mmCIF file of C-alpha atoms in Angstrom:
data_model
loop_
_atom_site.group_PDB
_atom_site.id
_atom_site.type_symbol
_atom_site.label_atom_id
_atom_site.label_comp_id
_atom_site.label_asym_id
_atom_site.label_seq_id
_atom_site.Cartn_x
_atom_site.Cartn_y
_atom_site.Cartn_z
ATOM 1 C CA MET Q 1 2.463 5.242 -20.488
ATOM 2 C CA ASP Q 2 3.232 2.262 -18.213
ATOM 3 C CA PHE Q 3 1.144 0.749 -15.401
ATOM 4 C CA TYR Q 4 2.923 -0.676 -12.343
ATOM 5 C CA LEU Q 5 2.098 -2.297 -8.988
ATOM 6 C CA ILE Q 6 5.131 -2.273 -6.682
ATOM 7 C CA GLU Q 7 5.414 -3.918 -3.262
ATOM 8 C CA GLN Q 8 7.993 -2.363 -0.960
ATOM 9 C CA ASP Q 9 10.865 -4.834 -0.520
ATOM 10 C CA GLY Q 10 8.860 -7.217 -2.708
ATOM 11 C CA PRO Q 11 7.902 -7.970 -6.319
ATOM 12 C CA THR Q 12 7.041 -5.464 -9.044
ATOM 13 C CA LEU Q 13 4.314 -6.162 -11.592
ATOM 14 C CA ARG Q 14 4.390 -4.133 -14.800
ATOM 15 C CA PHE Q 15 1.213 -4.664 -16.796
ATOM 16 C CA PRO Q 16 2.110 -5.816 -20.324
ATOM 17 C CA VAL Q 17 -1.067 -4.473 -21.977
ATOM 18 C CA ASN Q 18 -2.458 -1.032 -21.158
ATOM 19 C CA PRO Q 19 -6.228 -0.906 -20.577
ATOM 20 C CA GLN Q 20 -8.416 0.813 -23.159
ATOM 21 C CA GLU Q 21 -9.939 2.926 -20.402
ATOM 22 C CA LEU Q 22 -9.846 3.339 -16.657
ATOM 23 C CA THR Q 23 -12.357 4.748 -14.182
ATOM 24 C CA ILE Q 24 -11.271 7.055 -11.360
ATOM 25 C CA GLN Q 25 -13.585 7.624 -8.398
ATOM 26 C CA ARG Q 26 -12.759 10.768 -6.493
ATOM 27 C CA GLU Q 27 -14.408 12.062 -3.337
ATOM 28 C CA LYS Q 28 -17.424 13.526 -5.151
ATOM 29 C CA LEU Q 29 -17.349 12.266 -8.734
ATOM 30 C CA PHE Q 30 -16.493 9.520 -11.198
ATOM 31 C CA GLU Q 31 -14.341 10.004 -14.270
ATOM 32 C CA THR Q 32 -13.750 7.542 -17.101
ATOM 33 C CA VAL Q 33 -10.539 8.095 -19.057
ATOM 34 C CA ASN Q 34 -9.991 6.608 -22.543
ATOM 35 C CA ILE Q 35 -6.338 5.576 -22.472
ATOM 36 C CA MET Q 36 -5.999 4.663 -26.149
ATOM 37 C CA SER Q 37 -6.886 8.131 -27.442
ATOM 38 C CA LEU Q 38 -5.835 10.248 -24.466
ATOM 39 C CA GLY Q 39 -2.102 9.614 -24.367
ATOM 40 C CA GLU Q 40 -0.030 10.929 -21.466
ATOM 41 C CA VAL Q 41 -1.901 13.360 -19.180
ATOM 42 C CA ASP Q 42 -2.203 14.314 -15.508
ATOM 43 C CA PHE Q 43 -5.371 12.637 -14.221
ATOM 44 C CA PRO Q 44 -6.155 14.136 -10.770
ATOM 45 C CA ASN Q 45 -7.386 17.720 -10.596
ATOM 46 C CA PRO Q 46 -6.054 19.919 -7.760
ATOM 47 C CA GLY Q 47 -7.823 19.325 -4.464
ATOM 48 C CA GLU Q 48 -9.427 16.035 -5.486
ATOM 49 C CA LYS Q 49 -8.271 12.866 -3.759
ATOM 50 C CA VAL Q 50 -8.452 9.596 -5.674
ATOM 51 C CA GLN Q 51 -10.516 7.000 -3.804
ATOM 52 C CA GLU Q 52 -10.753 4.100 -6.252
ATOM 53 C CA ILE Q 53 -9.320 3.127 -9.645
ATOM 54 C CA THR Q 54 -10.765 0.358 -11.833
ATOM 55 C CA PHE Q 55 -9.662 -0.975 -15.201
ATOM 56 C CA SER Q 56 -9.693 -4.139 -17.318
ATOM 57 C CA SER Q 57 -6.874 -5.720 -19.305
ATOM 58 C CA PHE Q 58 -5.272 -9.101 -19.888
ATOM 59 C CA PHE Q 59 -2.014 -11.025 -19.551
ATOM 60 C CA PRO Q 60 -1.076 -12.456 -22.967
ATOM 61 C CA VAL Q 61 0.692 -15.784 -23.133
ATOM 62 C CA GLU Q 62 2.788 -14.596 -26.103
ATOM 63 C CA TYR Q 63 4.442 -11.253 -26.835
ATOM 64 C CA ASP Q 64 2.911 -9.135 -29.606
ATOM 65 C CA SER Q 65 4.545 -5.775 -30.332
ATOM 66 C CA SER Q 66 1.243 -4.311 -31.576
ATOM 67 C CA TYR Q 67 -0.183 -4.131 -28.040
ATOM 68 C CA CYS Q 68 2.447 -5.299 -25.523
ATOM 69 C CA GLN Q 69 4.379 -2.560 -23.718
ATOM 70 C CA TYR Q 70 7.575 -4.619 -23.398
ATOM 71 C CA ALA Q 71 9.031 -7.910 -24.606
ATOM 72 C CA SER Q 72 9.762 -9.805 -21.360
ATOM 73 C CA ILE Q 73 6.085 -10.180 -20.431
ATOM 74 C CA PRO Q 74 5.212 -12.197 -17.276
ATOM 75 C CA ASP Q 75 3.663 -15.642 -17.308
ATOM 76 C CA PRO Q 76 -0.135 -15.047 -17.141
ATOM 77 C CA GLU Q 77 -0.751 -17.558 -14.348
ATOM 78 C CA GLU Q 78 2.137 -16.226 -12.254
ATOM 79 C CA ALA Q 79 0.955 -12.632 -12.750
ATOM 80 C CA MET Q 80 -2.595 -13.534 -11.697
ATOM 81 C CA ALA Q 81 -1.259 -15.407 -8.674
ATOM 82 C CA GLN Q 82 0.606 -12.265 -7.587
ATOM 83 C CA LEU Q 83 -2.544 -10.131 -7.939
ATOM 84 C CA GLU Q 84 -4.510 -12.673 -5.895
ATOM 85 C CA LYS Q 85 -1.793 -12.707 -3.216
ATOM 86 C CA TRP Q 86 -1.964 -8.921 -2.902
ATOM 87 C CA ALA Q 87 -5.779 -9.042 -2.801
ATOM 88 C CA LYS Q 88 -5.797 -11.633 0.002
ATOM 89 C CA GLY Q 89 -2.968 -10.022 1.969
ATOM 90 C CA GLN Q 90 -4.563 -6.535 1.989
ATOM 91 C CA LYS Q 91 -1.136 -4.951 2.435
ATOM 92 C CA PRO Q 92 -0.552 -1.668 0.600
ATOM 93 C CA VAL Q 93 1.280 -1.678 -2.717
ATOM 94 C CA ARG Q 94 2.267 1.324 -4.810
ATOM 95 C CA PHE Q 95 0.334 1.970 -8.028
ATOM 96 C CA ILE Q 96 2.080 4.110 -10.628
ATOM 97 C CA ILE Q 97 0.999 5.276 -14.077
ATOM 98 C CA GLY Q 98 4.020 6.614 -15.914
ATOM 99 C CA GLY Q 99 3.703 10.138 -17.276
ATOM 100 C CA THR Q 100 0.908 11.076 -14.844
ATOM 101 C CA LYS Q 101 0.572 12.175 -11.215
ATOM 102 C CA ILE Q 102 -0.839 8.777 -10.233
ATOM 103 C CA ASN Q 103 1.684 7.472 -7.666
ATOM 104 C CA ILE Q 104 -0.258 6.248 -4.632
ATOM 105 C CA LEU Q 105 -0.463 3.445 -2.090
ATOM 106 C CA VAL Q 106 -3.429 1.164 -2.762
ATOM 107 C CA THR Q 107 -4.938 -2.156 -1.778
ATOM 108 C CA VAL Q 108 -6.103 -4.660 -4.374
ATOM 109 C CA THR Q 109 -9.771 -5.199 -3.489
ATOM 110 C CA ALA Q 110 -11.237 -6.977 -6.532
ATOM 111 C CA ASN Q 111 -9.624 -9.213 -9.091
ATOM 112 C CA PRO Q 112 -12.151 -11.299 -11.091
ATOM 113 C CA LEU Q 113 -10.582 -13.806 -13.495
ATOM 114 C CA ILE Q 114 -11.895 -14.180 -17.058
ATOM 115 C CA ILE Q 115 -10.739 -16.902 -19.472
ATOM 116 C CA ARG Q 116 -12.007 -16.504 -23.033
ATOM 117 C CA GLY Q 117 -12.449 -19.328 -25.522
ATOM 118 C CA GLY Q 118 -10.323 -19.220 -28.669
ATOM 119 C CA GLU Q 119 -7.457 -17.443 -26.870
ATOM 120 C CA PRO Q 120 -5.689 -20.297 -25.014
ATOM 121 C CA GLY Q 121 -3.303 -19.135 -22.329
ATOM 122 C CA ASP Q 122 -4.394 -15.485 -22.279
ATOM 123 C CA ILE Q 123 -5.967 -14.419 -18.974
ATOM 124 C CA TYR Q 124 -8.296 -11.425 -18.768
ATOM 125 C CA PHE Q 125 -9.075 -9.603 -15.531
ATOM 126 C CA ASP Q 126 -11.034 -6.702 -14.006
ATOM 127 C CA LEU Q 127 -8.999 -4.890 -11.348
ATOM 128 C CA THR Q 128 -10.154 -2.548 -8.570
ATOM 129 C CA LEU Q 129 -7.634 -0.577 -6.475
ATOM 130 C CA ARG Q 130 -8.588 1.454 -3.403
ATOM 131 C CA THR Q 131 -6.499 4.233 -1.895
ATOM 132 C CA TRP Q 132 -4.688 3.008 1.227
ATOM 133 C CA ARG Q 133 -5.623 4.881 4.380
ATOM 134 C CA GLU Q 134 -3.948 4.034 7.645
ATOM 135 C CA VAL Q 135 -6.416 4.074 10.537
ATOM 136 C CA LYS Q 136 -5.156 4.700 14.047
ATOM 137 C CA VAL Q 137 -7.570 3.748 16.831
ATOM 138 C CA ARG Q 138 -7.384 5.563 20.166
ATOM 139 C CA THR Q 139 -8.235 3.591 23.270
ATOM 140 C CA ALA Q 140 -10.808 4.686 25.840
ATOM 141 C CA ALA Q 141 -7.981 5.301 28.321
ATOM 142 C CA GLU Q 142 -6.231 7.642 25.860
ATOM 143 C CA LEU Q 143 -9.442 9.571 25.223
ATOM 144 C CA LYS Q 144 -10.093 9.882 28.958
ATOM 145 C CA THR Q 145 -6.561 11.194 29.546
ATOM 146 C CA THR Q 146 -6.918 13.737 26.734
ATOM 147 C CA GLU Q 147 -10.288 15.010 27.882
ATOM 148 C CA SER Q 148 -9.507 15.263 31.624
ATOM 149 C CA VAL Q 149 -8.428 18.682 32.930
ATOM 150 C CA THR Q 150 -7.039 19.420 36.405
ATOM 151 C CA VAL Q 151 -7.671 22.894 37.847
ATOM 152 C CA THR Q 152 -5.813 24.245 40.902
ATOM 153 C CA THR Q 153 -5.999 27.658 42.588
ATOM 154 C CA THR Q 154 -2.810 27.215 44.622
ATOM 155 C CA PRO Q 155 0.299 28.728 43.019
ATOM 156 C CA VAL Q 156 3.016 26.115 42.558
ATOM 157 C CA MET Q 157 6.531 26.279 41.220
ATOM 158 C CA ALA Q 158 6.926 24.831 37.770
ATOM 159 C CA ALA Q 159 8.760 21.540 37.832
ATOM 160 C CA ARG Q 160 11.995 21.374 35.922
ATOM 161 C CA PRO Q 161 11.270 19.614 32.646
ATOM 162 C CA ASP Q 162 12.829 16.219 32.089
ATOM 163 C CA LEU Q 163 14.768 16.670 28.873
ATOM 164 C CA LYS Q 164 15.501 12.957 28.514
ATOM 165 C CA PRO Q 165 12.910 11.474 26.124
ATOM 166 C CA THR Q 166 10.892 8.517 27.372
ATOM 167 C CA PRO Q 167 10.976 5.728 24.793
ATOM 168 C CA LYS Q 168 7.597 4.700 23.424
ATOM 169 C CA ILE Q 169 6.638 1.088 24.025
ATOM 170 C CA TYR Q 170 4.696 -0.893 21.416
ATOM 171 C CA THR Q 171 3.118 -4.261 22.214
ATOM 172 C CA ILE Q 172 3.149 -6.700 19.266
ATOM 173 C CA LYS Q 173 -0.295 -7.791 18.076
ATOM 174 C CA SER Q 174 -1.361 -10.795 16.022
ATOM 175 C CA GLY Q 175 -0.538 -10.294 12.333
ATOM 176 C CA ASP Q 176 2.198 -7.710 12.984
ATOM 177 C CA CYS Q 177 5.622 -7.749 11.359
ATOM 178 C CA LEU Q 178 8.474 -5.294 11.902
ATOM 179 C CA TRP Q 179 7.793 -3.630 8.527
ATOM 180 C CA SER Q 180 4.105 -3.037 9.299
ATOM 181 C CA ILE Q 181 4.946 -1.739 12.800
ATOM 182 C CA ALA Q 182 7.517 0.691 11.358
ATOM 183 C CA GLN Q 183 5.034 1.836 8.687
ATOM 184 C CA ARG Q 184 2.257 2.385 11.219
ATOM 185 C CA GLU Q 185 4.240 3.863 14.118
ATOM 186 C CA LEU Q 186 7.099 5.658 12.312
ATOM 187 C CA GLY Q 187 5.476 6.383 8.964
ATOM 188 C CA ASP Q 188 8.146 4.477 7.030
ATOM 189 C CA GLY Q 189 8.236 0.670 6.745
ATOM 190 C CA SER Q 190 11.911 0.723 5.741
ATOM 191 C CA ARG Q 191 12.806 1.785 9.321
ATOM 192 C CA TRP Q 192 12.019 -1.701 10.650
ATOM 193 C CA GLY Q 193 15.762 -2.287 11.072
ATOM 194 C CA GLU Q 194 15.933 0.518 13.681
ATOM 195 C CA ILE Q 195 13.240 -1.237 15.715
ATOM 196 C CA TYR Q 196 15.115 -4.541 15.449
ATOM 197 C CA GLU Q 197 18.427 -2.993 16.588
ATOM 198 C CA LEU Q 198 16.742 -1.574 19.712
ATOM 199 C CA ASN Q 199 15.042 -4.861 20.560
ATOM 200 C CA LYS Q 200 17.460 -7.633 19.556
ATOM 201 C CA ASP Q 201 17.390 -9.105 23.063
ATOM 202 C CA ALA Q 202 13.586 -9.381 23.019
ATOM 203 C CA ILE Q 203 13.235 -10.545 19.388
ATOM 204 C CA GLY Q 204 16.220 -12.850 18.975
ATOM 205 C CA LYS Q 205 18.332 -13.596 15.919
ATOM 206 C CA LYS Q 206 15.416 -13.827 13.454
ATOM 207 C CA PRO Q 207 13.645 -10.473 12.942
ATOM 208 C CA GLU Q 208 10.971 -12.161 10.820
ATOM 209 C CA LEU Q 209 9.813 -14.165 13.866
ATOM 210 C CA ILE Q 210 8.014 -11.941 16.369
ATOM 211 C CA TYR Q 211 5.373 -12.930 18.892
ATOM 212 C CA SER Q 212 2.177 -11.328 20.151
ATOM 213 C CA GLY Q 213 2.513 -9.670 23.544
ATOM 214 C CA THR Q 214 6.216 -8.824 23.168
ATOM 215 C CA GLU Q 215 6.946 -5.204 24.142
ATOM 216 C CA LEU Q 216 9.189 -3.236 21.804
ATOM 217 C CA ARG Q 217 10.995 0.029 22.413
ATOM 218 C CA MET Q 218 10.394 2.399 19.510
ATOM 219 C CA PRO Q 219 13.033 4.729 18.008
ATOM 220 C CA ALA Q 220 12.745 8.381 18.962
#
């Protein structure tokens, strides 16, 4: 049973030491699972959505086959720095527990650091992961358009539908990148290249440099 955090088009962190237990908060209940005695098992029950996962472990400075999952363990300080980067960035990363149905997008929301005396170099941590939920906010103008209804009593001929799709326009906001725009608007961050191809003239030669207020045509 292996524990992973994976950033799309970014680094992968495989935890070298499995936690002794982990706590799963679902929509209506908490469940604490003892990893050491449980072995490989499907955690979520049907119909229950995981909201939060918490567990404690540590990054050892030296490999020990009695508790390490693999030999090429990461440097403890570098591993903690990556966790802190994810926690500050609040971008979704994928959390996977091998041999279970846990394979979800999460944000790292808590990452307290614990250094214990007598174990130089080892870094202990408590980790909290929350299920990633994308929130789309509708503007007042959109709500007004949706709610308004026009009633007419005069028979009119139906207009011939325009079969040519009108491209959707997205205006870049502060903090956006092409990956996040593709994830939010198209449901797949890996489609950022399609957005760039449609908007090379507006973006320029460097897709990583985009500016607030720039209007982008979105793929159909």
